[in-house]
PDB file of C-alpha atoms in Angstrom:
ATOM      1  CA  UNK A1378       0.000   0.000   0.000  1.00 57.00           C
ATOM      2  CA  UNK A1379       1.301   3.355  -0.811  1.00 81.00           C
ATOM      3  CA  UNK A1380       2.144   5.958   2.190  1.00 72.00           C
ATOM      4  CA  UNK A1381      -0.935   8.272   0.706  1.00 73.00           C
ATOM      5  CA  UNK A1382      -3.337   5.390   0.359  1.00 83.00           C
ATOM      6  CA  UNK A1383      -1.997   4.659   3.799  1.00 82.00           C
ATOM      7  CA  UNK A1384      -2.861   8.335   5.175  1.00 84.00           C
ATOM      8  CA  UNK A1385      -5.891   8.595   3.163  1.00 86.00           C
ATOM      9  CA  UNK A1386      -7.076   5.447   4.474  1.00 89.00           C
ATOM     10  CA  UNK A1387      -6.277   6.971   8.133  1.00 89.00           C
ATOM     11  CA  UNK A1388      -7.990  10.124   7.952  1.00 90.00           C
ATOM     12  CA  UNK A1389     -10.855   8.444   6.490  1.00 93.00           C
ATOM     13  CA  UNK A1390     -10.640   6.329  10.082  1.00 90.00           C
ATOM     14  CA  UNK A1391      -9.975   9.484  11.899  1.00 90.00           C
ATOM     15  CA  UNK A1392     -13.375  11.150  10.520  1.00 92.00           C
ATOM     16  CA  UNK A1393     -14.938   7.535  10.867  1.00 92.00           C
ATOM     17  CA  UNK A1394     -15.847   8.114   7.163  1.00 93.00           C
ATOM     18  CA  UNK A1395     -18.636   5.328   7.059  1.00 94.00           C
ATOM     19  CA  UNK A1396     -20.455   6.764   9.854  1.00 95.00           C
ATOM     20  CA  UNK A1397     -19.966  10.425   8.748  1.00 95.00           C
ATOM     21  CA  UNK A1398     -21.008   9.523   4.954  1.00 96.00           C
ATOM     22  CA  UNK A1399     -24.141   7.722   6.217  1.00 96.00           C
ATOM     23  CA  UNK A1400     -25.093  10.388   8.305  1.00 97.00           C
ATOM     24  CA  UNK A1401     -24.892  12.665   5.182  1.00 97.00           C
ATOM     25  CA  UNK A1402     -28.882  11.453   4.639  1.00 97.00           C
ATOM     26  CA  UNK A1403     -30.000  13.347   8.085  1.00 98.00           C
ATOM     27  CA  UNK A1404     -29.458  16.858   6.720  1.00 97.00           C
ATOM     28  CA  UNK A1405     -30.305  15.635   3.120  1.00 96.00           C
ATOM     29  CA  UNK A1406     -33.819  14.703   3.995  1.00 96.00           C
ATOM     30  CA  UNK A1407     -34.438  18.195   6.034  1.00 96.00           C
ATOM     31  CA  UNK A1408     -33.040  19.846   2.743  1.00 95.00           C
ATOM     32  CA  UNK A1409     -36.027  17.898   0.614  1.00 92.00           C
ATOM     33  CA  UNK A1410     -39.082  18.525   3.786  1.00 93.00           C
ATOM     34  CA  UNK A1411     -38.299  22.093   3.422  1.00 93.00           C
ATOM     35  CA  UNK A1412     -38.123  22.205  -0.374  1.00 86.00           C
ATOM     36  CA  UNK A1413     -38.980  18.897  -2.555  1.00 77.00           C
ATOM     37  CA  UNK A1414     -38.086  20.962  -5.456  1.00 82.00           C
ATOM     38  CA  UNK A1415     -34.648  21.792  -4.423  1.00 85.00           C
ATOM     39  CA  UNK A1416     -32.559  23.982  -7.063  1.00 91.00           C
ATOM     40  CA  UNK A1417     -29.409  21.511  -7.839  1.00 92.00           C
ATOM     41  CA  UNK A1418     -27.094  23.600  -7.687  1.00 95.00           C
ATOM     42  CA  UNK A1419     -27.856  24.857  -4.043  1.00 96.00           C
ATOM     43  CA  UNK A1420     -28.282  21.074  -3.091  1.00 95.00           C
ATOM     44  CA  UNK A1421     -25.120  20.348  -4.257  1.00 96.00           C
ATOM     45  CA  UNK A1422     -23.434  23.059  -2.092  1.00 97.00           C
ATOM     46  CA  UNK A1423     -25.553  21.830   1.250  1.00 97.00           C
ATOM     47  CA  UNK A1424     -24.651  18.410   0.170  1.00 96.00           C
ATOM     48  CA  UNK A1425     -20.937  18.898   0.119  1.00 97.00           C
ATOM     49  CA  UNK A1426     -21.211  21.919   3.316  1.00 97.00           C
ATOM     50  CA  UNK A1427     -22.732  18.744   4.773  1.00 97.00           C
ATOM     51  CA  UNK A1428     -20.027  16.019   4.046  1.00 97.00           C
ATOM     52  CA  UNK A1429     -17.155  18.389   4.974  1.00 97.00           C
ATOM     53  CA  UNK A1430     -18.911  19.295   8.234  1.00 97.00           C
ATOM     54  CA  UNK A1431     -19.578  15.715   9.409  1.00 97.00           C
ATOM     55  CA  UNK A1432     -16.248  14.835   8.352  1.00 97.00           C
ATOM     56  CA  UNK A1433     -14.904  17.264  10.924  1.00 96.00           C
ATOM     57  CA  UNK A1434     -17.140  16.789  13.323  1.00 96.00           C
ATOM     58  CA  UNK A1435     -16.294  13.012  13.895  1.00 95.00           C
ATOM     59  CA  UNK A1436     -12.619  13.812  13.603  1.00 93.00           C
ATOM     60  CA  UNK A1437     -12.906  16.079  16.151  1.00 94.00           C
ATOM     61  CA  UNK A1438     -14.163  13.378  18.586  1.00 90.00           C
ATOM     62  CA  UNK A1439     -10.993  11.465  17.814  1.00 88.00           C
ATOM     63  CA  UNK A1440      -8.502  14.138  18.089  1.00 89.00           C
ATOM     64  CA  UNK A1441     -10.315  14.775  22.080  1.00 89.00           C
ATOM     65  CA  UNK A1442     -10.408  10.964  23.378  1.00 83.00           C
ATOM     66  CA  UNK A1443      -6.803  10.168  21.845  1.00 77.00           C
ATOM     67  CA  UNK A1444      -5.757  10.045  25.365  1.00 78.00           C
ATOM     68  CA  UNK A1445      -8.769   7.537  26.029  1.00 79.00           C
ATOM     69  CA  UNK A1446      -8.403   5.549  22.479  1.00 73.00           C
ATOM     70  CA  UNK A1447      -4.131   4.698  23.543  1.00 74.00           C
ATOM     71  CA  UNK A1448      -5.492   2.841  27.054  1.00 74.00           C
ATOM     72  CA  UNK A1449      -8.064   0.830  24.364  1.00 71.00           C
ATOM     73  CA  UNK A1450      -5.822  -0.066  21.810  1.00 65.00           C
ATOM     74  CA  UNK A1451      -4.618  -3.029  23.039  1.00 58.00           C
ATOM     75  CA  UNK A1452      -8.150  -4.761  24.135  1.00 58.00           C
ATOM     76  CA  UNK A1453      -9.878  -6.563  21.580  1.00 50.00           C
ATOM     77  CA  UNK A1454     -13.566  -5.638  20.142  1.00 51.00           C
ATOM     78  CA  UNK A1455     -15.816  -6.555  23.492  1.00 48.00           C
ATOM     79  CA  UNK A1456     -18.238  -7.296  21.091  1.00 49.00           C
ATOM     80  CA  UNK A1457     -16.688  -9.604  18.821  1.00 54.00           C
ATOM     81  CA  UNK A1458     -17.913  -9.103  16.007  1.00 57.00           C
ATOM     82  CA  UNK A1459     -18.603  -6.334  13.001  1.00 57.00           C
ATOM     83  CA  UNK A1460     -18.714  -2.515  14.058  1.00 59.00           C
ATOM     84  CA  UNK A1461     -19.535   0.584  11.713  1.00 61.00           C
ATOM     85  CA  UNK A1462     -18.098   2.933  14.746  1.00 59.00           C
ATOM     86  CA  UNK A1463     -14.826   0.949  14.811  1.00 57.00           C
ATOM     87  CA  UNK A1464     -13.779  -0.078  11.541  1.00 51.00           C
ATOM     88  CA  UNK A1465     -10.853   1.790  10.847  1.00 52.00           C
ATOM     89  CA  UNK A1466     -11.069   3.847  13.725  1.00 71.00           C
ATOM     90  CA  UNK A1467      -8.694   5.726  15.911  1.00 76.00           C
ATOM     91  CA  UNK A1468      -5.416   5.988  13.945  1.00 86.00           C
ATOM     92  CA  UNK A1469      -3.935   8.439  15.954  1.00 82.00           C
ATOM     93  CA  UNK A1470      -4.023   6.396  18.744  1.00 74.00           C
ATOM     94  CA  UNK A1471      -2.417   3.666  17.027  1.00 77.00           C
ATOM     95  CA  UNK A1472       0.247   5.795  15.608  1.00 76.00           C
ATOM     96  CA  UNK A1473      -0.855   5.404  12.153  1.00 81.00           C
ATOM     97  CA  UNK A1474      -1.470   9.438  11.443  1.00 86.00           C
ATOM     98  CA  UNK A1475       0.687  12.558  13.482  1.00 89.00           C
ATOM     99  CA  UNK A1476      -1.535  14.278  15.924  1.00 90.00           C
ATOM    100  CA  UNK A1477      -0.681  17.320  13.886  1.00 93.00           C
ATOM    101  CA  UNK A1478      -2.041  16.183  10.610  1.00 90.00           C
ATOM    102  CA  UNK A1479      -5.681  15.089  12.288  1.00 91.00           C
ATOM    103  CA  UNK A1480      -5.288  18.844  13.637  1.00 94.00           C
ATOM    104  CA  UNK A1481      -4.530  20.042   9.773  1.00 96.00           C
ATOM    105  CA  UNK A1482      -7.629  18.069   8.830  1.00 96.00           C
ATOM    106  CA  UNK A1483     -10.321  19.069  10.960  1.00 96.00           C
ATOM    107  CA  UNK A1484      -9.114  22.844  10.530  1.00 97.00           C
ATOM    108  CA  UNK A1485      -9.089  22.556   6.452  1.00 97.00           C
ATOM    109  CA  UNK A1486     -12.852  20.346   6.692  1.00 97.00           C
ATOM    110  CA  UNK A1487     -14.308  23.108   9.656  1.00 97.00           C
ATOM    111  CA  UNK A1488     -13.036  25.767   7.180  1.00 97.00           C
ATOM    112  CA  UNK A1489     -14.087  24.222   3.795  1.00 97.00           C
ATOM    113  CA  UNK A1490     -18.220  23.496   5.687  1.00 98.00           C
ATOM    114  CA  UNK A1491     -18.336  27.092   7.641  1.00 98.00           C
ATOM    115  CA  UNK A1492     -17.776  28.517   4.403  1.00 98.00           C
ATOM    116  CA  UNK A1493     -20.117  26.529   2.486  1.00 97.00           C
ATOM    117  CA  UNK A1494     -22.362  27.122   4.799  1.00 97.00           C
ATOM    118  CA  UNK A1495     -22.082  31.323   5.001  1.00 97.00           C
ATOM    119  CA  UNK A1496     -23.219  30.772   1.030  1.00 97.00           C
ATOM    120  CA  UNK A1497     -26.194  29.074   2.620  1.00 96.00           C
ATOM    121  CA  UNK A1498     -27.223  31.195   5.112  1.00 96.00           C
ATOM    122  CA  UNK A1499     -26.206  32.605   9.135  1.00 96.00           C
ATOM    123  CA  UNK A1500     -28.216  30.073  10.456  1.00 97.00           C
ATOM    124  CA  UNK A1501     -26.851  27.290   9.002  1.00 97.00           C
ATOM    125  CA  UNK A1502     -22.828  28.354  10.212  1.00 98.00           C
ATOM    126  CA  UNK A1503     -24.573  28.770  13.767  1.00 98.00           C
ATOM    127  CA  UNK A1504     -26.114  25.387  14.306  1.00 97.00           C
ATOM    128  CA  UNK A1505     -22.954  23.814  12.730  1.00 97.00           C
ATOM    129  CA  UNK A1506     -20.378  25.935  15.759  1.00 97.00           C
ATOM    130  CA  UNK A1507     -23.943  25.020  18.118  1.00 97.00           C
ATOM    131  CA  UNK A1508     -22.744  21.333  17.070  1.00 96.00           C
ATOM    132  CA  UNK A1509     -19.296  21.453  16.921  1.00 96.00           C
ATOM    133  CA  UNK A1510     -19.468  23.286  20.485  1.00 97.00           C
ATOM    134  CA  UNK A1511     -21.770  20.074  21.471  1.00 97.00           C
ATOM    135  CA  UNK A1512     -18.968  17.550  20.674  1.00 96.00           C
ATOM    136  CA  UNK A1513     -16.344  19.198  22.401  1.00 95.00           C
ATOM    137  CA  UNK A1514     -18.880  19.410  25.259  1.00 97.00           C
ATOM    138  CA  UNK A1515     -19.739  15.792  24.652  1.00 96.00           C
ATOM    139  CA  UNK A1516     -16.190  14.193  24.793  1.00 94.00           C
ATOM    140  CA  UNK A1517     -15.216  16.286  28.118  1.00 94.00           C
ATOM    141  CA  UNK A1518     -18.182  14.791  30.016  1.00 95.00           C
ATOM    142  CA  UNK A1519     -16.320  11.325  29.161  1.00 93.00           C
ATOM    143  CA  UNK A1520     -15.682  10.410  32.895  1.00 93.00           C
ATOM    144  CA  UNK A1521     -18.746  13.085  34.144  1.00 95.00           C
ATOM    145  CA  UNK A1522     -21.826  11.744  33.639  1.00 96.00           C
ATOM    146  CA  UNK A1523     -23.786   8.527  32.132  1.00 96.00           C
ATOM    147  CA  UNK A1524     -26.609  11.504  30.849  1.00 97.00           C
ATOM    148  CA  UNK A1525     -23.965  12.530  28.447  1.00 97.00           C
ATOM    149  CA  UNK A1526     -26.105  10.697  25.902  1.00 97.00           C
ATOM    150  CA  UNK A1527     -28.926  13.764  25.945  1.00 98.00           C
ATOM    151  CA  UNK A1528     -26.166  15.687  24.132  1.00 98.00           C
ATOM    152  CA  UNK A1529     -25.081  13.352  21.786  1.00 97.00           C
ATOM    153  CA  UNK A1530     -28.889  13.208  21.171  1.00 98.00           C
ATOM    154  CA  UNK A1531     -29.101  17.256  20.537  1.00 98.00           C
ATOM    155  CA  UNK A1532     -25.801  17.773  18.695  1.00 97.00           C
ATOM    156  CA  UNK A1533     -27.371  15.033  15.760  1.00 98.00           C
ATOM    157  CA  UNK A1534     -30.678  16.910  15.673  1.00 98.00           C
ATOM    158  CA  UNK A1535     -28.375  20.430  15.084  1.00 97.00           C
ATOM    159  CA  UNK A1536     -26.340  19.163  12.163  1.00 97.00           C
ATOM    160  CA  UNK A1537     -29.789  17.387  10.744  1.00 97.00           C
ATOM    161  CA  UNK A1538     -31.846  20.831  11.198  1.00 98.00           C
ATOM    162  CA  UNK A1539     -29.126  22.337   8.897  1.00 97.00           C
ATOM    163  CA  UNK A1540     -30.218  20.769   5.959  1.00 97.00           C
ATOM    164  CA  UNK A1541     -33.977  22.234   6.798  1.00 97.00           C
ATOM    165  CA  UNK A1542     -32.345  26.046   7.200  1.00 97.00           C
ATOM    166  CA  UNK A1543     -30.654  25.575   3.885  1.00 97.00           C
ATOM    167  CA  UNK A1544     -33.660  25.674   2.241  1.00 95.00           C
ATOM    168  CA  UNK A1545     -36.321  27.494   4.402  1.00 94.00           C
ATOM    169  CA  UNK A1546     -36.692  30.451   6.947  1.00 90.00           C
ATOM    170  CA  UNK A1547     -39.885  28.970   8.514  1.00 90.00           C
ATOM    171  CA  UNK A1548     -40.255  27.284  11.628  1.00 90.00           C
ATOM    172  CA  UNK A1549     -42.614  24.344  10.761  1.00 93.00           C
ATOM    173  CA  UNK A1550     -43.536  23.321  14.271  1.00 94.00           C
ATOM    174  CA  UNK A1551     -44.979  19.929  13.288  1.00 96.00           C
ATOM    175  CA  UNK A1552     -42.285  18.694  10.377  1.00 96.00           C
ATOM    176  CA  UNK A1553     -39.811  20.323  11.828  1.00 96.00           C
ATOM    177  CA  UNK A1554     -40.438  19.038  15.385  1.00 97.00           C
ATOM    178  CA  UNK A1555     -40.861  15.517  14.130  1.00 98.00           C
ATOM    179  CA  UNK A1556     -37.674  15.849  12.379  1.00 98.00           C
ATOM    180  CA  UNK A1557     -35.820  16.956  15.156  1.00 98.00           C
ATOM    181  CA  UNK A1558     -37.921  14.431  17.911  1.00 98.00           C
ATOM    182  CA  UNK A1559     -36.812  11.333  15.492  1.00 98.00           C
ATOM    183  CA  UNK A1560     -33.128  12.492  15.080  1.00 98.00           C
ATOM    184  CA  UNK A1561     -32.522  13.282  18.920  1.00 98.00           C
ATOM    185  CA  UNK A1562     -34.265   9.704  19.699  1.00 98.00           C
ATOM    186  CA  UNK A1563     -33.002   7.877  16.842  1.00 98.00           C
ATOM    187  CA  UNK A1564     -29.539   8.704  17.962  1.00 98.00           C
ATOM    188  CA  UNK A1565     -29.984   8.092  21.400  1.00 98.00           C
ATOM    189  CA  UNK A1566     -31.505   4.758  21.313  1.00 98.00           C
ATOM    190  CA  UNK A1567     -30.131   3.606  18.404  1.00 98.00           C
ATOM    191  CA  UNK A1568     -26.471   4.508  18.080  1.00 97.00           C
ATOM    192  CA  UNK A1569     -25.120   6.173  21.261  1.00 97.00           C
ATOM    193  CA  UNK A1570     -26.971   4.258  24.008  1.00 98.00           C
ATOM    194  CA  UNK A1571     -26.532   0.745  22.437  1.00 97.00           C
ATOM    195  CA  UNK A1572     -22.540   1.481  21.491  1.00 95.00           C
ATOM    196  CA  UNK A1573     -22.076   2.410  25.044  1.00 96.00           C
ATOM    197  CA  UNK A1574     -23.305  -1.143  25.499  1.00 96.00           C
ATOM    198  CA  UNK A1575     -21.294  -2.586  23.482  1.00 94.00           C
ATOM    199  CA  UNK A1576     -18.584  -1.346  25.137  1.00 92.00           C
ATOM    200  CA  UNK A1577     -19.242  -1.572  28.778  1.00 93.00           C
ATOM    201  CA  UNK A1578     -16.444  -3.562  29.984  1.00 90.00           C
ATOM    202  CA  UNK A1579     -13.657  -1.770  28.856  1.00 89.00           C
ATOM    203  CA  UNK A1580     -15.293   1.717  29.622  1.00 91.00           C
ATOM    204  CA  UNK A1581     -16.005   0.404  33.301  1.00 91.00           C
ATOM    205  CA  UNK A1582     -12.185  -0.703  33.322  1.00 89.00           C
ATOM    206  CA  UNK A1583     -11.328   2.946  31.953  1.00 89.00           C
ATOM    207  CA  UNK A1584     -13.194   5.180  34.372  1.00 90.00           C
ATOM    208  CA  UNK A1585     -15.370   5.988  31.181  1.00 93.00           C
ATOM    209  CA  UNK A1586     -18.975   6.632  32.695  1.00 95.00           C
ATOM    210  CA  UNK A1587     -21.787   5.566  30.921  1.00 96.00           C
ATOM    211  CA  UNK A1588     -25.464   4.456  30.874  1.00 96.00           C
ATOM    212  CA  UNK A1589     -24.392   1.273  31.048  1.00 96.00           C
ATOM    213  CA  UNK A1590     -21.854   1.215  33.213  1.00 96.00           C
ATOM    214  CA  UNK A1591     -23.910   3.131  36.000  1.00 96.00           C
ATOM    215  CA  UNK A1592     -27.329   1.183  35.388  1.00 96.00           C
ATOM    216  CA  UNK A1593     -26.246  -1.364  34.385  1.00 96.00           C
ATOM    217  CA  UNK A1594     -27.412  -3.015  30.868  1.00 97.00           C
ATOM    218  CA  UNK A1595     -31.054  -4.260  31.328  1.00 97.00           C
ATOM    219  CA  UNK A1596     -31.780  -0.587  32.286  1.00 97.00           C
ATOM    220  CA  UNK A1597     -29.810   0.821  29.889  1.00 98.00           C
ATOM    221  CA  UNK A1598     -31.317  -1.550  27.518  1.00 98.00           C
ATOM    222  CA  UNK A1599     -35.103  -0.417  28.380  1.00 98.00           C
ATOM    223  CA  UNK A1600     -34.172   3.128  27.623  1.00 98.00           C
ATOM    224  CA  UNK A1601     -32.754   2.776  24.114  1.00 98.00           C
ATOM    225  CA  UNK A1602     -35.720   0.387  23.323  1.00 98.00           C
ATOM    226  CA  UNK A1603     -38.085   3.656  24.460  1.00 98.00           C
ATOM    227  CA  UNK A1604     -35.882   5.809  22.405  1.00 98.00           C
ATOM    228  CA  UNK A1605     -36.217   3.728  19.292  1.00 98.00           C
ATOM    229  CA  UNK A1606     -40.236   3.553  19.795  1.00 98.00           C
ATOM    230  CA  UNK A1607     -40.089   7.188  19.569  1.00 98.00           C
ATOM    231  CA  UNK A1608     -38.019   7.644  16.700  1.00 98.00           C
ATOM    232  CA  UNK A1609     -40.105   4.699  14.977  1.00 98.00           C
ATOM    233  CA  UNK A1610     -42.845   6.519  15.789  1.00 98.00           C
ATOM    234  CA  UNK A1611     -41.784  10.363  14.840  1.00 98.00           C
ATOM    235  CA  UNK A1612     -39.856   8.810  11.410  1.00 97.00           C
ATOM    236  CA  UNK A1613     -43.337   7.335  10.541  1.00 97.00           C
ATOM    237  CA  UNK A1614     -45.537  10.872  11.485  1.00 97.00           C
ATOM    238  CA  UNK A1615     -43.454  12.926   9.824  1.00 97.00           C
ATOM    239  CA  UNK A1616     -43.424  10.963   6.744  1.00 95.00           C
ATOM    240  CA  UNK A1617     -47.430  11.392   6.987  1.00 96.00           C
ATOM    241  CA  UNK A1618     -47.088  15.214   7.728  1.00 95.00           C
ATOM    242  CA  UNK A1619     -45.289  15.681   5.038  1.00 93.00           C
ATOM    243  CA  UNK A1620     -47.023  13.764   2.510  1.00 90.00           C
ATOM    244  CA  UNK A1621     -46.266  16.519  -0.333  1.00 85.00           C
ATOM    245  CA  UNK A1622     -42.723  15.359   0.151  1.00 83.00           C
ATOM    246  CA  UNK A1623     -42.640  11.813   0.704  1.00 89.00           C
ATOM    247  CA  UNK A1624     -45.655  10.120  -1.400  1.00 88.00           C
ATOM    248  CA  UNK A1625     -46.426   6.526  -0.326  1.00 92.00           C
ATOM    249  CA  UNK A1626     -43.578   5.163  -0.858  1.00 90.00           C
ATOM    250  CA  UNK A1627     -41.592   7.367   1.435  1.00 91.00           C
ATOM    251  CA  UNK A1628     -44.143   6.645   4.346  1.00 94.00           C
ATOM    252  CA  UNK A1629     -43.853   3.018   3.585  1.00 95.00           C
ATOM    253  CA  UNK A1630     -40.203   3.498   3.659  1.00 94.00           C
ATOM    254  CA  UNK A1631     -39.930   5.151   6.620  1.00 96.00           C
ATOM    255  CA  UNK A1632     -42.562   3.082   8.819  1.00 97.00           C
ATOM    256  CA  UNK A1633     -40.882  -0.661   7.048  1.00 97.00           C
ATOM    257  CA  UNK A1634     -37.024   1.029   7.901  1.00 97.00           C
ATOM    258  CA  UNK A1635     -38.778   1.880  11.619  1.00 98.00           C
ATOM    259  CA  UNK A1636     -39.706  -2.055  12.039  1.00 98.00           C
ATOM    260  CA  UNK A1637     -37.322  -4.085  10.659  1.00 98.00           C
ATOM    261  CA  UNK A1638     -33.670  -1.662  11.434  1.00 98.00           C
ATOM    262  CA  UNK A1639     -35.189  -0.006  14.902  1.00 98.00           C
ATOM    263  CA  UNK A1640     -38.000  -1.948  16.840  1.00 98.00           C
ATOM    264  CA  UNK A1641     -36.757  -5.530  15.957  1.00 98.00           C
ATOM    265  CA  UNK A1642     -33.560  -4.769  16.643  1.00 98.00           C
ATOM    266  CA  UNK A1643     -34.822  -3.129  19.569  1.00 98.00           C
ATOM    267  CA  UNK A1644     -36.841  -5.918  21.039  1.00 98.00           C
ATOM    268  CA  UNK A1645     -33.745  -8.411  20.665  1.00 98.00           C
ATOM    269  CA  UNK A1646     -31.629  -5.909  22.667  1.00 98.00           C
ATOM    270  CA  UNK A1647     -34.801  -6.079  25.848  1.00 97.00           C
ATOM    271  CA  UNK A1648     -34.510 -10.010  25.755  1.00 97.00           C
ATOM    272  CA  UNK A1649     -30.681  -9.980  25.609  1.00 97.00           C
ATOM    273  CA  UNK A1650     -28.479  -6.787  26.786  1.00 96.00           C
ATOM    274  CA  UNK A1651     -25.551  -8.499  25.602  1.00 95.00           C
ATOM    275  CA  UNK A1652     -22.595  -6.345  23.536  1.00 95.00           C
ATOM    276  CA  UNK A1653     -23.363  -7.983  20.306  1.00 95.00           C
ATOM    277  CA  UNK A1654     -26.605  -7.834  20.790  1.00 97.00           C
ATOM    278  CA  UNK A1655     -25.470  -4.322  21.251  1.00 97.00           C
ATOM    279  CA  UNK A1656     -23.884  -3.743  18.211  1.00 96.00           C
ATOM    280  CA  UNK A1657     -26.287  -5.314  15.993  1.00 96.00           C
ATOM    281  CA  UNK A1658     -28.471  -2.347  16.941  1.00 97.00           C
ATOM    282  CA  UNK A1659     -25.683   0.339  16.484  1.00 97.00           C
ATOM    283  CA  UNK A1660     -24.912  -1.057  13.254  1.00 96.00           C
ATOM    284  CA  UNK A1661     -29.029  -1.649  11.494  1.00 97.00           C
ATOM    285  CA  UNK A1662     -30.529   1.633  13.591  1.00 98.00           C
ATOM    286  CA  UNK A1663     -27.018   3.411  11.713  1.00 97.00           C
ATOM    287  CA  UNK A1664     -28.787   2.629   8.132  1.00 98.00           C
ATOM    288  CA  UNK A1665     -32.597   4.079   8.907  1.00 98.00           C
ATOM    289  CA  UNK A1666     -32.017   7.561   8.030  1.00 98.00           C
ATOM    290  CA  UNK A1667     -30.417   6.590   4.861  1.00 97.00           C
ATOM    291  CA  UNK A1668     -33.126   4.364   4.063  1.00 97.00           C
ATOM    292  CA  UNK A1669     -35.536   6.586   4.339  1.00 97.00           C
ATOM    293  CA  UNK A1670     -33.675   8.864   2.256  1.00 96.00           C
ATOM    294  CA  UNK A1671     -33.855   6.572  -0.666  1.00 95.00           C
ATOM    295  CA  UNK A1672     -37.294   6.349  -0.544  1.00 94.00           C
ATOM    296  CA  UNK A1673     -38.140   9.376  -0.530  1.00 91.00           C
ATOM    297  CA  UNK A1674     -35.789  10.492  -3.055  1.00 89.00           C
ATOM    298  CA  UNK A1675     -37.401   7.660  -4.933  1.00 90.00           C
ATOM    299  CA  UNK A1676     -40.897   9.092  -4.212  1.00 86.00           C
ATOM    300  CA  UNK A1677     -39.883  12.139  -5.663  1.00 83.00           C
ATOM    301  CA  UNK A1678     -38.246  10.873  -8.696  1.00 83.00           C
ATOM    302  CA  UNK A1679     -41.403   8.917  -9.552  1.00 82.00           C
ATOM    303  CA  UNK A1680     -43.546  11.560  -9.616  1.00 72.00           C
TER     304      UNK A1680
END
């Protein structure tokens, strides 16, 4: 492998680029609920303002818990088995990319999306530093407090509601409060609750302080499940509010993606808290937003 392959390859770990390209359909489908007739070339800039900013974003977690990520680098996946958060993840810890060059990166990405997103409009650059601000707040309450999920939860819903400001000045309090309800609790109970799970061991070995390692899992367990049966349930009702936008076939995307990638999933993690159990969550709940995202785009293509 060539030594750029090598550090492309490691700062597309450091931004956890599967993760931060997946999460690219969150603002995308607040970009088509405010406007289902979006110009192209404006979606194209949000789009982009969007990739760049998650990019950063998830570096920036990296860059933080590098201190954290060197005391887990030589335990193996609790979980055993496939992760989307850890595949390829943590490089500088591993001493695959200078601590300098992850700094480079996120300063060139935060540049590249704030400026993007000036084009767009004031309130899109202010929920993207709201965000950034978020995760900086998020990794420092590491060894704090088990709640620290409730921010994770709120920084998601501020990067989604960009893609909604991109495109619209009005404060929809139904779509847009659906929106924002099924990001905060899709996020909670599906990603950032269930990967603490997964994970519970090593951060009770660490000091890290979690959900889990507080409540334990069954409890832990019974509050992701309630946060999925509110996203399931928002994802659906917006897709009805917003019928305009998403046609039948985006409602029967988003209420089929709801069953079979949050509830099932869900219900498995209430009979068995178990880490891969765990993960299996993280990693089906992680493709729901993009899911409905095809559909709807579908929806709209159709007609």
């Amino acid at each position: 492998m060539t030594l750029a392959l090598q550090q492309a390859k490691a700062l597309y770990g450091l931004s956890r680029g599967t993760q931060a390209t997946l999460s690219i359909a969150q603002p995308v489908i607040a970009m088509l609920l405010a406007d289902d007739h979006p110009a192209p070339a404006r979606l194209a800039l949000a789009t982009a303002a969007a990739f760049a900013g998650f990019f950063a974003v998830f570096a920036v977690n990296d860059l933080l818990d590098a201190p954290l990520d060197r005391l887990r680098r030589h335990r193996a996946d609790p979980a055993q088995g496939f992760d989307l958060e850890r595949a390829g993840l943590h490089p500088l810890a591993d001493g695959k990319l200078p601590y300098a060059a992850g700094v480079a990166w996120v300063a060139v990405l935060g540049v590249a999306a704030v400026a993007a997103l000036a084009a767009l409009g004031t309130a899109c650059v202010a929920l993207f530093l709201a965000g950034a601000a978020l995760e900086v707040v998020y990794c420092l309450l590491a060894r704090v407090t088990p709640y620290k999920f409730l921010v994770s939860g709120a920084l998601v819903t501020l990067g989604a509601c960009i893609g909604w400001f991109a495109f619209s000045h009005a404060l929809d309090p139904v779509r847009l409060g659906l929106f924002a309800l099924w990001m905060a609790s899709w996020e909670m109970g599906g990603r950032n609750i269930p990967n603490d799970l997964a994970d519970t061991d090593e951060d009770a070995e660490l000091g890290i302080t979690t959900m889990p390692t507080v409540h334990g899992p069954r409890r832990s367990a019974r509050v992701a499940f309630a946060c999925l049966l509110v996203a399931s349930a928002a994802g659906t009702a917006l897709a009805l509010a917003a019928w305009p936008s998403f046609g039948p076939l985006g409602v029967l995307g988003a209420a089929l993606s709801a069953v079979f990638l949050l509830v099932v999933p869900g219900v498995a993690l209430l009979r068995r808290p178990s880490a891969a159990t765990a993960l299996g969550v993280f990693n089906r709940a992680s493709f729901q937003p993009p899911c409905v995202l095809a559909a709807c785009a579908l929806a709209l293509l159709l007609r």
